[in-house]
Amino acid sequence: MKPVNIRVGVVPVGEVPEIAPKVIASHFLGYLNLSADILPRLEHPEYAFDKRRCQYNAALIIKAFESEHFDSYDKVIGVFDVDLFVPLFTHVFGEARLGGKYAIISLFRLEKNLERAAKVALHEFGHLCHLEHCRDIKCLMHFSKGLEELDNTPLYFCKYCSAYLESAFSRVRT
Amino acid sequence: MDQKMSVMIVDDEMIVRESLFYWFEKAGHVTDTASSGSEALEKLEKFPFDILFVDMKMPGMNGIELLEKVKEEYPDTTVIIITAYGSVETAIEAMKMGASDYLLKPFKPDQLSLVMEKIIQHKKLASEYRYLKGQLEEVTRFDNIIGQSPEMRNIFRLITEVAESDASILILGETGTGKELVAKAIHAKSYRNHFPFIAINCGALPDSLLESELFGYQKGAFTGASHSRKGFLEVVSGGTLFLDEIGDISPKMQVDLLRVLEEKQIIRVGETRPVDVEFRLISATRRDLDKEMREGTFREDFFYRINVITIHLPPLRKRKEDIPLLIQHFLDKYSHETTRHVDHVTRDAMEHLKSYDWPGNVRELENAVERAVVLSKSRTLKTEDFSFLRPVSDPLLKQPRSLRDMEKEYVCHILSEYDWNITKSSEILNISRATLHRMIRRYNLQRTK
């Protein structure tokens, strides 16, 4: 992919190991030709903690991110060490709104595997760029039902999703 | 997932609606939300959602009540119940009432994905089933004639039987019963189907014009005949001529046509040289030709010439079981033509339409459905959408008459309705068979052919 001027920020939250945002940023550069900045670490978002479930509500965190000052960035990826959920679901590996600015991912259920973290981050970034789930199981935008499927998912996008991303990036460039 | 669905999430909690909304949106489905059962029903009236995810506990109309209403009005819509761990039994109850599945809160994202895959698979099979069933339902559609009642099946069988012969056919039936469609079907099934099918409405043309249309004319034959023209009896050569409203033609035209049928020759207006013609004649009328023959207004010899085979088309009120099938056909037709999403008729409206007498028969039904589709503001037609249908006043009551005349006419009417079945007629009239026989003798009632 051609170099793009999309400004991506990666924010570590809580006790995330220092290496994690670096690995994610390097995957953005390697697979999307996008340089990503690592932003200052944030505290755990206690407002989103659900005492009954002992998990953090991803929907609330995304809403709160919207009031944070990330003005210099087009897309921001929050990396959490805690377990995330959205109402109705037991957990989520990551959460993003289609075409939104903020995505969050959790390392909690990824068993300290940073390649998995990079896949989830790139997948959620795809949603931020309006990409929907892809039917091609050999595409990063394919919906993974669990860790096994996530491991079988490649780190790259299929030709259709790549073409879509390219056109989305070119719109940003102009 | 390789098929996009239209999904509605029905839950009173906004955060739940939002989280499911975003999940389905990312999966590429057309997604909407409703915060209550009544809002969901309003949205369903306007758009045919494939799947509803319904929370069991909601203030006002609860999930079960919504499920009941949805299954009653939109049986093709899949309903998935979302419930808490404590209420599994209610969820199972919901499945007995037609819910396709249930999800216990909270569920893993892959569970929702599996449920969706199952629904998509099921919808695919259902659509294949409908396609195959459609092939089997050819018996309910014969060319463009629709019906599955025993009367219509008989007509379909008769059409196939008579199509291959060259015998003249007389189709009898009230206005709007589809006489021309039957004539076209006979032509389409016959060996003449590569030749023309020409339909003429005899009732719509004055005698002189009908003559020149049928027989053609020579240049200068009459004022305005600036060039020679072939008549339909020549143009139809090898094909089928359909003369609608044959009962309306004059005695002179009856003689002229009788000669053509006997001699297989015509003479153009203004000509002397005969021309050979070859065609099959199908005629139709809504009139009682037996009565007209008795009165001397219709020639007997001509009647027997055009009436080698008779097909009686039943009025719609005598084959009411075909009404839902016809309504569905016209809904599909006009929803498509007018690009309006109208695909349902409520049970009450259907009963209303079935109880109506349809004096204009299938044509009136078609017009009624078209009008209702065009004016409807929702995807479901209700009884009030057909409020323009007014019950026809009983012709027996139209003019003052003696009780004896009324009785005679009514007994005669019931006897002909039930094909002179004395047992059935006496049951309807609530009199004994002996009394009915006495009345028949007293009024000198006779069965007409």
PDB file of N, CA, C and O in Angstrom, chain B residues 296-329:
ATOM      1  N   GLY B 296     -86.470 -15.893 -29.313  1.00  0.00           N
ATOM      2  CA  GLY B 296     -86.310 -15.715 -30.751  1.00  0.00           C
ATOM      3  C   GLY B 296     -85.283 -14.669 -31.139  1.00  0.00           C
ATOM      4  O   GLY B 296     -85.201 -14.286 -32.302  1.00  0.00           O
ATOM      5  N   THR B 297     -84.476 -14.181 -30.189  1.00  0.00           N
ATOM      6  CA  THR B 297     -83.476 -13.158 -30.541  1.00  0.00           C
ATOM      7  C   THR B 297     -82.117 -13.780 -30.896  1.00  0.00           C
ATOM      8  O   THR B 297     -81.222 -13.084 -31.370  1.00  0.00           O
ATOM      9  N   PHE B 298     -81.968 -15.080 -30.643  1.00  0.00           N
ATOM     10  CA  PHE B 298     -80.712 -15.733 -31.012  1.00  0.00           C
ATOM     11  C   PHE B 298     -81.047 -16.987 -31.804  1.00  0.00           C
ATOM     12  O   PHE B 298     -81.869 -17.808 -31.386  1.00  0.00           O
ATOM     13  N   ARG B 299     -80.375 -17.125 -32.959  1.00  0.00           N
ATOM     14  CA  ARG B 299     -80.711 -18.233 -33.863  1.00  0.00           C
ATOM     15  C   ARG B 299     -80.237 -19.574 -33.304  1.00  0.00           C
ATOM     16  O   ARG B 299     -79.091 -19.710 -32.898  1.00  0.00           O
ATOM     17  N   GLU B 300     -81.155 -20.536 -33.393  1.00  0.00           N
ATOM     18  CA  GLU B 300     -80.840 -21.854 -32.851  1.00  0.00           C
ATOM     19  C   GLU B 300     -79.721 -22.545 -33.641  1.00  0.00           C
ATOM     20  O   GLU B 300     -78.797 -23.122 -33.070  1.00  0.00           O
ATOM     21  N   ASP B 301     -79.817 -22.457 -35.010  1.00  0.00           N
ATOM     22  CA  ASP B 301     -78.802 -23.137 -35.832  1.00  0.00           C
ATOM     23  C   ASP B 301     -77.406 -22.552 -35.583  1.00  0.00           C
ATOM     24  O   ASP B 301     -76.413 -23.269 -35.522  1.00  0.00           O
ATOM     25  N   PHE B 302     -77.373 -21.231 -35.398  1.00  0.00           N
ATOM     26  CA  PHE B 302     -76.083 -20.585 -35.126  1.00  0.00           C
ATOM     27  C   PHE B 302     -75.572 -21.007 -33.744  1.00  0.00           C
ATOM     28  O   PHE B 302     -74.385 -21.294 -33.570  1.00  0.00           O
ATOM     29  N   PHE B 303     -76.507 -21.090 -32.788  1.00  0.00           N
ATOM     30  CA  PHE B 303     -76.130 -21.491 -31.426  1.00  0.00           C
ATOM     31  C   PHE B 303     -75.464 -22.870 -31.441  1.00  0.00           C
ATOM     32  O   PHE B 303     -74.404 -23.069 -30.849  1.00  0.00           O
ATOM     33  N   TYR B 304     -76.097 -23.826 -32.151  1.00  0.00           N
ATOM     34  CA  TYR B 304     -75.519 -25.183 -32.138  1.00  0.00           C
ATOM     35  C   TYR B 304     -74.193 -25.236 -32.890  1.00  0.00           C
ATOM     36  O   TYR B 304     -73.327 -26.043 -32.582  1.00  0.00           O
ATOM     37  N   ARG B 305     -74.007 -24.322 -33.856  1.00  0.00           N
ATOM     38  CA  ARG B 305     -72.759 -24.300 -34.617  1.00  0.00           C
ATOM     39  C   ARG B 305     -71.585 -23.782 -33.749  1.00  0.00           C
ATOM     40  O   ARG B 305     -70.478 -24.296 -33.817  1.00  0.00           O
ATOM     41  N   ILE B 306     -71.865 -22.780 -32.925  1.00  0.00           N
ATOM     42  CA  ILE B 306     -70.767 -22.204 -32.114  1.00  0.00           C
ATOM     43  C   ILE B 306     -70.597 -22.938 -30.785  1.00  0.00           C
ATOM     44  O   ILE B 306     -69.645 -22.712 -30.053  1.00  0.00           O
ATOM     45  N   ASN B 307     -71.539 -23.843 -30.495  1.00  0.00           N
ATOM     46  CA  ASN B 307     -71.575 -24.434 -29.159  1.00  0.00           C
ATOM     47  C   ASN B 307     -71.355 -25.938 -29.203  1.00  0.00           C
ATOM     48  O   ASN B 307     -72.129 -26.708 -28.661  1.00  0.00           O
ATOM     49  N   VAL B 308     -70.277 -26.373 -29.881  1.00  0.00           N
ATOM     50  CA  VAL B 308     -69.992 -27.814 -29.909  1.00  0.00           C
ATOM     51  C   VAL B 308     -69.537 -28.252 -28.515  1.00  0.00           C
ATOM     52  O   VAL B 308     -69.939 -29.276 -27.990  1.00  0.00           O
ATOM     53  N   ILE B 309     -68.693 -27.431 -27.914  1.00  0.00           N
ATOM     54  CA  ILE B 309     -68.251 -27.698 -26.538  1.00  0.00           C
ATOM     55  C   ILE B 309     -68.559 -26.455 -25.699  1.00  0.00           C
ATOM     56  O   ILE B 309     -68.267 -25.331 -26.133  1.00  0.00           O
ATOM     57  N   THR B 310     -69.124 -26.662 -24.514  1.00  0.00           N
ATOM     58  CA  THR B 310     -69.418 -25.515 -23.646  1.00  0.00           C
ATOM     59  C   THR B 310     -68.502 -25.561 -22.422  1.00  0.00           C
ATOM     60  O   THR B 310     -68.292 -26.623 -21.845  1.00  0.00           O
ATOM     61  N   ILE B 311     -67.958 -24.420 -22.080  1.00  0.00           N
ATOM     62  CA  ILE B 311     -67.186 -24.313 -20.831  1.00  0.00           C
ATOM     63  C   ILE B 311     -67.896 -23.289 -19.955  1.00  0.00           C
ATOM     64  O   ILE B 311     -68.072 -22.135 -20.358  1.00  0.00           O
ATOM     65  N   HIS B 312     -68.311 -23.738 -18.779  1.00  0.00           N
ATOM     66  CA  HIS B 312     -68.964 -22.828 -17.838  1.00  0.00           C
ATOM     67  C   HIS B 312     -67.918 -22.323 -16.859  1.00  0.00           C
ATOM     68  O   HIS B 312     -67.310 -23.119 -16.135  1.00  0.00           O
ATOM     69  N   LEU B 313     -67.679 -21.018 -16.826  1.00  0.00           N
ATOM     70  CA  LEU B 313     -66.726 -20.477 -15.847  1.00  0.00           C
ATOM     71  C   LEU B 313     -67.496 -20.069 -14.595  1.00  0.00           C
ATOM     72  O   LEU B 313     -68.420 -19.251 -14.671  1.00  0.00           O
ATOM     73  N   PRO B 314     -67.125 -20.637 -13.452  1.00  0.00           N
ATOM     74  CA  PRO B 314     -67.878 -20.315 -12.235  1.00  0.00           C
ATOM     75  C   PRO B 314     -67.606 -18.882 -11.779  1.00  0.00           C
ATOM     76  O   PRO B 314     -66.487 -18.382 -11.949  1.00  0.00           O
ATOM     77  N   PRO B 315     -68.604 -18.220 -11.214  1.00  0.00           N
ATOM     78  CA  PRO B 315     -68.342 -16.891 -10.661  1.00  0.00           C
ATOM     79  C   PRO B 315     -67.439 -17.023  -9.426  1.00  0.00           C
ATOM     80  O   PRO B 315     -67.396 -18.102  -8.812  1.00  0.00           O
ATOM     81  N   LEU B 316     -66.767 -15.956  -9.091  1.00  0.00           N
ATOM     82  CA  LEU B 316     -65.807 -16.013  -7.977  1.00  0.00           C
ATOM     83  C   LEU B 316     -66.480 -16.386  -6.653  1.00  0.00           C
ATOM     84  O   LEU B 316     -65.899 -17.061  -5.817  1.00  0.00           O
ATOM     85  N   ARG B 317     -67.752 -15.978  -6.485  1.00  0.00           N
ATOM     86  CA  ARG B 317     -68.419 -16.279  -5.208  1.00  0.00           C
ATOM     87  C   ARG B 317     -68.665 -17.769  -5.027  1.00  0.00           C
ATOM     88  O   ARG B 317     -68.969 -18.223  -3.943  1.00  0.00           O
ATOM     89  N   LYS B 318     -68.522 -18.537  -6.142  1.00  0.00           N
ATOM     90  CA  LYS B 318     -68.722 -19.980  -6.027  1.00  0.00           C
ATOM     91  C   LYS B 318     -67.405 -20.730  -5.912  1.00  0.00           C
ATOM     92  O   LYS B 318     -67.373 -21.959  -5.894  1.00  0.00           O
ATOM     93  N   ARG B 319     -66.310 -19.999  -5.921  1.00  0.00           N
ATOM     94  CA  ARG B 319     -65.001 -20.652  -5.698  1.00  0.00           C
ATOM     95  C   ARG B 319     -64.171 -19.770  -4.765  1.00  0.00           C
ATOM     96  O   ARG B 319     -63.078 -19.323  -5.100  1.00  0.00           O
ATOM     97  N   LYS B 320     -64.760 -19.531  -3.579  1.00  0.00           N
ATOM     98  CA  LYS B 320     -64.135 -18.580  -2.652  1.00  0.00           C
ATOM     99  C   LYS B 320     -62.787 -19.055  -2.137  1.00  0.00           C
ATOM    100  O   LYS B 320     -61.974 -18.254  -1.672  1.00  0.00           O
ATOM    101  N   GLU B 321     -62.523 -20.369  -2.214  1.00  0.00           N
ATOM    102  CA  GLU B 321     -61.225 -20.857  -1.738  1.00  0.00           C
ATOM    103  C   GLU B 321     -60.081 -20.345  -2.612  1.00  0.00           C
ATOM    104  O   GLU B 321     -58.922 -20.407  -2.227  1.00  0.00           O
ATOM    105  N   ASP B 322     -60.420 -19.845  -3.830  1.00  0.00           N
ATOM    106  CA  ASP B 322     -59.376 -19.302  -4.702  1.00  0.00           C
ATOM    107  C   ASP B 322     -59.037 -17.853  -4.366  1.00  0.00           C
ATOM    108  O   ASP B 322     -58.042 -17.317  -4.866  1.00  0.00           O
ATOM    109  N   ILE B 323     -59.872 -17.216  -3.542  1.00  0.00           N
ATOM    110  CA  ILE B 323     -59.673 -15.782  -3.289  1.00  0.00           C
ATOM    111  C   ILE B 323     -58.303 -15.480  -2.666  1.00  0.00           C
ATOM    112  O   ILE B 323     -57.591 -14.603  -3.163  1.00  0.00           O
ATOM    113  N   PRO B 324     -57.853 -16.202  -1.605  1.00  0.00           N
ATOM    114  CA  PRO B 324     -56.530 -15.875  -1.048  1.00  0.00           C
ATOM    115  C   PRO B 324     -55.404 -16.015  -2.073  1.00  0.00           C
ATOM    116  O   PRO B 324     -54.494 -15.198  -2.136  1.00  0.00           O
ATOM    117  N   LEU B 325     -55.502 -17.066  -2.905  1.00  0.00           N
ATOM    118  CA  LEU B 325     -54.472 -17.299  -3.928  1.00  0.00           C
ATOM    119  C   LEU B 325     -54.448 -16.153  -4.944  1.00  0.00           C
ATOM    120  O   LEU B 325     -53.378 -15.650  -5.315  1.00  0.00           O
ATOM    121  N   LEU B 326     -55.636 -15.729  -5.346  1.00  0.00           N
ATOM    122  CA  LEU B 326     -55.731 -14.621  -6.305  1.00  0.00           C
ATOM    123  C   LEU B 326     -55.223 -13.329  -5.673  1.00  0.00           C
ATOM    124  O   LEU B 326     -54.504 -12.550  -6.317  1.00  0.00           O
ATOM    125  N   ILE B 327     -55.578 -13.112  -4.403  1.00  0.00           N
ATOM    126  CA  ILE B 327     -55.135 -11.882  -3.730  1.00  0.00           C
ATOM    127  C   ILE B 327     -53.614 -11.849  -3.669  1.00  0.00           C
ATOM    128  O   ILE B 327     -52.978 -10.837  -3.970  1.00  0.00           O
ATOM    129  N   GLN B 328     -53.012 -12.987  -3.308  1.00  0.00           N
ATOM    130  CA  GLN B 328     -51.542 -13.034  -3.226  1.00  0.00           C
ATOM    131  C   GLN B 328     -50.927 -12.748  -4.598  1.00  0.00           C
ATOM    132  O   GLN B 328     -49.948 -12.001  -4.705  1.00  0.00           O
ATOM    133  N   HIS B 329     -51.534 -13.310  -5.639  1.00  0.00           N
ATOM    134  CA  HIS B 329     -51.020 -13.089  -6.996  1.00  0.00           C
ATOM    135  C   HIS B 329     -51.082 -11.600  -7.358  1.00  0.00           C
ATOM    136  O   HIS B 329     -50.112 -11.038  -7.858  1.00  0.00           O
TER     137      HIS B 329
END
